[in-house]
MMTF fields as JSON, N, C-alpha, C and O atoms, coordinates in Angstrom:
{
  "mmtfVersion": "1.0.0",
  "mmtfProducer": "UNKNOWN",
  "numBonds": 243,
  "numAtoms": 244,
  "numGroups": 61,
  "numChains": 1,
  "numModels": 1,
  "chainsPerModel": [1],
  "groupsPerChain": [61],
  "chainIdList": ["A"],
  "bondAtomList": [4, 2, 8, 6, 12, 10, 16, 14, 20, 18, 24, 22, 28, 26, 32, 30, 36, 34, 40, 38, 44, 42, 48, 46, 52, 50, 56, 54, 60, 58, 64, 62, 68, 66, 72, 70, 76, 74, 80, 78, 84, 82, 88, 86, 92, 90, 96, 94, 100, 98, 104, 102, 108, 106, 112, 110, 116, 114, 120, 118, 124, 122, 128, 126, 132, 130, 136, 134, 140, 138, 144, 142, 148, 146, 152, 150, 156, 154, 160, 158, 164, 162, 168, 166, 172, 170, 176, 174, 180, 178, 184, 182, 188, 186, 192, 190, 196, 194, 200, 198, 204, 202, 208, 206, 212, 210, 216, 214, 220, 218, 224, 222, 228, 226, 232, 230, 236, 234, 240, 238],
  "bondOrderList": [1, 1, 1, 1, 1, 1, 1, 1, 1, 1, 1, 1, 1, 1, 1, 1, 1, 1, 1, 1, 1, 1, 1, 1, 1, 1, 1, 1, 1, 1, 1, 1, 1, 1, 1, 1, 1, 1, 1, 1, 1, 1, 1, 1, 1, 1, 1, 1, 1, 1, 1, 1, 1, 1, 1, 1, 1, 1, 1, 1],
  "groupList": [{"groupName": "MET", "atomNameList": ["N", "CA", "C", "O"], "elementList": ["N", "C", "C", "O"], "formalChargeList": [0, 0, 0, 0], "bondAtomList": [1, 0, 2, 1, 3, 2], "bondOrderList": [1, 1, 2], "singleLetterCode": "M", "chemCompType": "L-PEPTIDE LINKING"}, {"groupName": "ALA", "atomNameList": ["N", "CA", "C", "O"], "elementList": ["N", "C", "C", "O"], "formalChargeList": [0, 0, 0, 0], "bondAtomList": [1, 0, 2, 1, 3, 2], "bondOrderList": [1, 1, 2], "singleLetterCode": "A", "chemCompType": "L-PEPTIDE LINKING"}, {"groupName": "SER", "atomNameList": ["N", "CA", "C", "O"], "elementList": ["N", "C", "C", "O"], "formalChargeList": [0, 0, 0, 0], "bondAtomList": [1, 0, 2, 1, 3, 2], "bondOrderList": [1, 1, 2], "singleLetterCode": "S", "chemCompType": "L-PEPTIDE LINKING"}, {"groupName": "LYS", "atomNameList": ["N", "CA", "C", "O"], "elementList": ["N", "C", "C", "O"], "formalChargeList": [0, 0, 0, 0], "bondAtomList": [1, 0, 2, 1, 3, 2], "bondOrderList": [1, 1, 2], "singleLetterCode": "K", "chemCompType": "L-PEPTIDE LINKING"}, {"groupName": "VAL", "atomNameList": ["N", "CA", "C", "O"], "elementList": ["N", "C", "C", "O"], "formalChargeList": [0, 0, 0, 0], "bondAtomList": [1, 0, 2, 1, 3, 2], "bondOrderList": [1, 1, 2], "singleLetterCode": "V", "chemCompType": "L-PEPTIDE LINKING"}, {"groupName": "ASN", "atomNameList": ["N", "CA", "C", "O"], "elementList": ["N", "C", "C", "O"], "formalChargeList": [0, 0, 0, 0], "bondAtomList": [1, 0, 2, 1, 3, 2], "bondOrderList": [1, 1, 2], "singleLetterCode": "N", "chemCompType": "L-PEPTIDE LINKING"}, {"groupName": "PHE", "atomNameList": ["N", "CA", "C", "O"], "elementList": ["N", "C", "C", "O"], "formalChargeList": [0, 0, 0, 0], "bondAtomList": [1, 0, 2, 1, 3, 2], "bondOrderList": [1, 1, 2], "singleLetterCode": "F", "chemCompType": "L-PEPTIDE LINKING"}, {"groupName": "ARG", "atomNameList": ["N", "CA", "C", "O"], "elementList": ["N", "C", "C", "O"], "formalChargeList": [0, 0, 0, 0], "bondAtomList": [1, 0, 2, 1, 3, 2], "bondOrderList": [1, 1, 2], "singleLetterCode": "R", "chemCompType": "L-PEPTIDE LINKING"}, {"groupName": "ASP", "atomNameList": ["N", "CA", "C", "O"], "elementList": ["N", "C", "C", "O"], "formalChargeList": [0, 0, 0, 0], "bondAtomList": [1, 0, 2, 1, 3, 2], "bondOrderList": [1, 1, 2], "singleLetterCode": "D", "chemCompType": "L-PEPTIDE LINKING"}, {"groupName": "LEU", "atomNameList": ["N", "CA", "C", "O"], "elementList": ["N", "C", "C", "O"], "formalChargeList": [0, 0, 0, 0], "bondAtomList": [1, 0, 2, 1, 3, 2], "bondOrderList": [1, 1, 2], "singleLetterCode": "L", "chemCompType": "L-PEPTIDE LINKING"}, {"groupName": "HIS", "atomNameList": ["N", "CA", "C", "O"], "elementList": ["N", "C", "C", "O"], "formalChargeList": [0, 0, 0, 0], "bondAtomList": [1, 0, 2, 1, 3, 2], "bondOrderList": [1, 1, 2], "singleLetterCode": "H", "chemCompType": "L-PEPTIDE LINKING"}, {"groupName": "THR", "atomNameList": ["N", "CA", "C", "O"], "elementList": ["N", "C", "C", "O"], "formalChargeList": [0, 0, 0, 0], "bondAtomList": [1, 0, 2, 1, 3, 2], "bondOrderList": [1, 1, 2], "singleLetterCode": "T", "chemCompType": "L-PEPTIDE LINKING"}, {"groupName": "GLU", "atomNameList": ["N", "CA", "C", "O"], "elementList": ["N", "C", "C", "O"], "formalChargeList": [0, 0, 0, 0], "bondAtomList": [1, 0, 2, 1, 3, 2], "bondOrderList": [1, 1, 2], "singleLetterCode": "E", "chemCompType": "L-PEPTIDE LINKING"}, {"groupName": "GLN", "atomNameList": ["N", "CA", "C", "O"], "elementList": ["N", "C", "C", "O"], "formalChargeList": [0, 0, 0, 0], "bondAtomList": [1, 0, 2, 1, 3, 2], "bondOrderList": [1, 1, 2], "singleLetterCode": "Q", "chemCompType": "L-PEPTIDE LINKING"}, {"groupName": "ILE", "atomNameList": ["N", "CA", "C", "O"], "elementList": ["N", "C", "C", "O"], "formalChargeList": [0, 0, 0, 0], "bondAtomList": [1, 0, 2, 1, 3, 2], "bondOrderList": [1, 1, 2], "singleLetterCode": "I", "chemCompType": "L-PEPTIDE LINKING"}, {"groupName": "GLY", "atomNameList": ["N", "CA", "C", "O"], "elementList": ["N", "C", "C", "O"], "formalChargeList": [0, 0, 0, 0], "bondAtomList": [1, 0, 2, 1, 3, 2], "bondOrderList": [1, 1, 2], "singleLetterCode": "G", "chemCompType": "PEPTIDE LINKING"}, {"groupName": "CYS", "atomNameList": ["N", "CA", "C", "O"], "elementList": ["N", "C", "C", "O"], "formalChargeList": [0, 0, 0, 0], "bondAtomList": [1, 0, 2, 1, 3, 2], "bondOrderList": [1, 1, 2], "singleLetterCode": "C", "chemCompType": "L-PEPTIDE LINKING"}],
  "groupTypeList": [0, 1, 2, 3, 4, 5, 6, 7, 1, 4, 8, 8, 9, 10, 9, 11, 3, 0, 0, 4, 3, 0, 9, 11, 4, 9, 2, 12, 10, 12, 7, 12, 13, 14, 2, 11, 7, 11, 14, 12, 1, 9, 11, 1, 1, 5, 4, 7, 15, 3, 1, 2, 15, 3, 10, 15, 9, 8, 16, 3, 15],
  "groupIdList": [1, 2, 3, 4, 5, 6, 7, 8, 9, 10, 11, 12, 13, 14, 15, 16, 17, 18, 19, 20, 21, 22, 23, 24, 25, 26, 27, 28, 29, 30, 31, 32, 33, 34, 35, 36, 37, 38, 39, 40, 41, 42, 43, 44, 45, 46, 47, 48, 49, 50, 51, 52, 53, 54, 55, 56, 57, 58, 59, 60, 61],
  "secStructList": [7, 6, 6, 7, 7, 7, 7, 7, 7, 6, 6, 7, 6, 6, 7, 7, 2, 2, 2, 2, 2, 2, 2, 2, 2, 2, 2, 2, 2, 2, 2, 2, 2, 2, 2, 2, 2, 2, 2, 2, 2, 2, 2, 2, 2, 2, 2, 6, 6, 7, 7, 7, 1, 4, 4, 4, 7, 7, 7, 7, 7],
  "xCoordList": [0.715, 0.149, 0.946, 0.629, 1.92, 2.971, 3.231, 3.207, 3.442, 3.978, 2.977, 3.372, 1.683, 0.491, 0.206, -0.402, 0.806, 0.096, -1.19, -1.639, -1.925, -3.199, -3.238, -2.358, -4.127, -4.346, -5.679, -6.476, -5.949, -7.321, -7.247, -6.593, -7.95, -7.947, -8.861, -10.073, -8.344, -9.174, -10.393, -11.475, -9.95, -10.766, -11.832, -12.718, -11.852, -12.749, -12.83, -12.06, -13.717, -13.734, -14.097, -13.551, -14.936, -15.426, -14.501, -14.906, -13.334, -12.326, -12.005, -11.767, -11.976, -11.906, -10.383, -9.764, -9.968, -8.702, -8.883, -7.933, -10.152, -10.52, -10.243, -9.57, -10.908, -10.91, -9.585, -9.275, -8.709, -7.443, -6.613, -5.829, -6.816, -6.391, -6.625, -5.771, -8.059, -8.717, -7.933, -7.14, -8.096, -7.438, -6.147, -5.767, -5.242, -3.896, -3.855, -3.27, -4.398, -4.554, -4.75, -3.84, -5.95, -6.278, -5.341, -5.333, -4.538, -3.388, -2.528, -2.304, -1.855, -0.92, -1.198, -0.341, -2.218, -2.791, -2.959, -2.678, -3.437, -3.372, -1.981, -1.692, -1.085, 0.543, 1.033, 1.576, 0.82, 1.31, 0.471, 1.045, -0.795, -1.366, -0.669, -0.346, -0.359, 0.231, 1.555, 1.861, 2.288, 3.493, 3.567, 4.35, 2.63, 2.501, 2.144, 2.731, 1.06, 0.627, 1.666, 1.629, 2.742, 3.708, 4.702, 5.159, 5.125, 6.151, 5.601, 6.214, 4.408, 3.573, 3.535, 3.64, 3.385, 3.387, 4.647, 4.566, 5.831, 7.164, 7.559, 8.114, 7.333, 7.662, 6.981, 7.607, 5.756, 4.994, 5.697, 5.967, 5.966, 6.422, 7.894, 8.328, 8.61, 9.822, 9.823, 10.762, 8.781, 8.59, 8.293, 8.66, 7.446, 7.091, 8.32, 8.205, 9.431, 10.574, 10.617, 11.25, 9.727, 9.691, 11.013, 11.391, 11.731, 12.699, 12.342, 11.246, 13.507, 13.05, 14.479, 15.635, 14.174, 15.118, 14.913, 13.828, 15.909, 15.756, 15.805, 16.746, 14.596, 14.598, 14.531, 14.876, 14.07, 13.877, 15.138, 15.127, 16.386, 17.793, 18.0, 17.482, 18.723, 18.963, 20.061, 21.199, 19.855, 20.791, 21.423, 21.246, 22.196, 23.11, 24.172, 24.958, 24.625, 25.749, 26.803, 27.951],
  "yCoordList": [-1.147, -0.03, 1.172, 2.118, 1.103, 2.238, 2.607, 3.8, 1.803, 2.036, 2.809, 3.377, 2.75, 3.364, 2.658, 3.207, 1.287, 0.646, 0.271, -0.002, 0.163, -0.215, -1.667, -2.24, -2.217, -3.866, -4.056, -3.258, -5.438, -5.982, -7.218, -7.943, -7.696, -8.93, -9.917, -9.715, -10.803, -11.598, -12.482, -12.719, -12.939, -13.626, -12.941, -13.614, -11.597, -10.753, -9.483, -8.58, -9.291, -7.956, -7.0, -5.914, -7.079, -5.931, -5.508, -4.641, -6.065, -5.709, -4.25, -3.883, -3.437, -2.179, -1.943, -2.811, -0.686, -0.224, -0.069, -0.226, 0.243, 0.372, -1.277, -1.58, -2.126, -3.567, -4.15, -5.035, -3.784, -4.294, -3.82, -4.583, -2.562, -2.051, -2.867, -3.364, -2.969, -3.719, -4.95, -5.262, -5.68, -7.084, -7.343, -8.41, -6.197, -5.981, -5.93, -6.807, -5.021, -4.803, -6.053, -6.5, -6.762, -7.85, -9.149, -10.017, -9.115, -10.187, -10.015, -10.92, -8.559, -8.126, -8.489, -9.069, -8.164, -8.465, -9.896, -10.264, -11.006, -12.32, -12.771, -13.791, -12.093, -12.575, -12.432, -13.372, -11.211, -10.775, -11.878, -12.255, -12.276, -13.125, -14.404, -14.867, -15.134, -16.297, -16.35, -17.296, -15.263, -15.007, -15.283, -16.069, -14.533, -14.212, -15.724, -16.18, -16.4, -17.71, -18.64, -19.567, -18.716, -19.744, -19.475, -20.464, -18.21, -17.853, -18.546, -19.367, -18.059, -18.61, -20.111, -20.709, -20.63, -21.995, -22.931, -24.092, -22.385, -22.787, -22.36, -23.222, -21.273, -21.107, -21.97, -22.481, -22.176, -23.338, -24.717, -25.351, -25.124, -26.459, -26.373, -27.36, -25.367, -25.339, -25.325, -25.79, -24.797, -24.902, -26.173, -26.596, -26.936, -28.392, -29.357, -30.568, -28.814, -29.545, -30.508, -31.556, -29.838, -30.436, -30.193, -29.025, -30.93, -30.821, -29.963, -29.923, -29.205, -28.569, -28.436, -28.698, -28.084, -28.163, -29.16, -29.743, -29.468, -30.402, -31.815, -32.273, -32.576, -33.951, -33.956, -34.951, -32.808, -32.749, -32.622, -32.735, -32.363, -32.048, -30.757, -30.006, -30.279, -28.939, -28.42, -28.842, -27.514, -27.312, -25.97, -25.139, -25.672, -24.657, -24.648, -23.773, -25.504, -25.387, -26.307, -26.199],
  "zCoordList": [0.076, 0.093, -0.055, -0.777, 0.607, 0.686, -0.791, -1.095, -1.595, -2.913, -3.933, -4.951, -3.528, -3.915, -5.426, -6.344, -5.455, -6.696, -6.737, -5.624, -7.614, -7.742, -7.938, -8.58, -7.461, -7.292, -7.123, -6.631, -7.665, -7.492, -7.298, -8.049, -6.185, -5.5, -6.515, -6.583, -7.161, -8.219, -7.518, -8.054, -6.13, -5.389, -4.695, -4.169, -4.629, -4.026, -4.776, -4.448, -5.8, -6.568, -5.746, -5.942, -4.789, -3.943, -2.743, -1.969, -2.576, -1.601, -1.816, -2.967, -0.888, -0.958, -0.267, 0.349, -0.495, 0.334, 1.934, 2.701, 2.356, 3.742, 4.324, 5.31, 3.484, 3.977, 3.818, 4.617, 2.874, 2.919, 4.169, 4.733, 4.561, 5.938, 7.09, 7.824, 7.185, 8.465, 8.33, 9.218, 7.271, 7.38, 7.632, 8.115, 7.26, 7.564, 8.969, 9.606, 9.489, 11.182, 11.824, 12.523, 11.666, 12.044, 12.031, 12.904, 10.851, 10.61, 11.659, 12.462, 11.743, 12.577, 14.214, 14.881, 14.649, 15.829, 16.041, 17.182, 15.038, 15.279, 15.298, 15.923, 14.661, 14.586, 16.055, 16.635, 16.638, 17.928, 19.055, 20.076, 18.749, 19.761, 19.817, 20.911, 18.512, 18.277, 19.091, 19.816, 18.902, 19.631, 20.971, 21.505, 21.556, 22.814, 23.49, 24.471, 22.756, 23.282, 23.058, 23.868, 22.084, 21.909, 23.008, 23.581, 23.407, 24.384, 25.765, 26.447, 25.988, 27.157, 27.292, 28.363, 26.178, 26.406, 26.383, 26.784, 25.896, 25.931, 27.496, 28.177, 27.985, 29.444, 30.371, 31.3, 30.202, 30.914, 30.85, 31.87, 29.663, 29.522, 30.088, 30.682, 29.958, 30.806, 32.219, 32.866, 32.754, 34.246, 34.743, 35.839, 33.703, 34.097, 33.829, 34.015, 33.413, 32.874, 31.669, 31.538, 30.771, 29.382, 28.78, 28.877, 28.241, 27.189, 26.056, 25.497, 25.749, 24.791, 23.532, 23.862, 22.415, 21.578, 20.481, 20.461, 19.46, 18.668, 19.142, 19.791, 18.737, 19.405, 20.891, 21.528, 21.493, 22.945, 23.675, 24.901, 22.944, 23.456, 23.584, 22.758, 24.543, 24.707, 23.711, 23.915, 22.604, 21.63, 21.77, 20.879, 22.889, 23.209, 22.541, 22.906, 21.404, 20.974, 21.441, 21.012]
}
């Protein structure tokens, strides 16, 4: 959008510039939520003593 190039979504011909912006914001929010949930799950697994890394091995080189 920053390049000001006009485009048309062939799967949704009624997609407006506003809708693209809204979908972008929602996608960014979901990405942040996924990251937060992943970090929380890994931390909880760590607290339970669950092995992490490749094949359950600590990969600290």
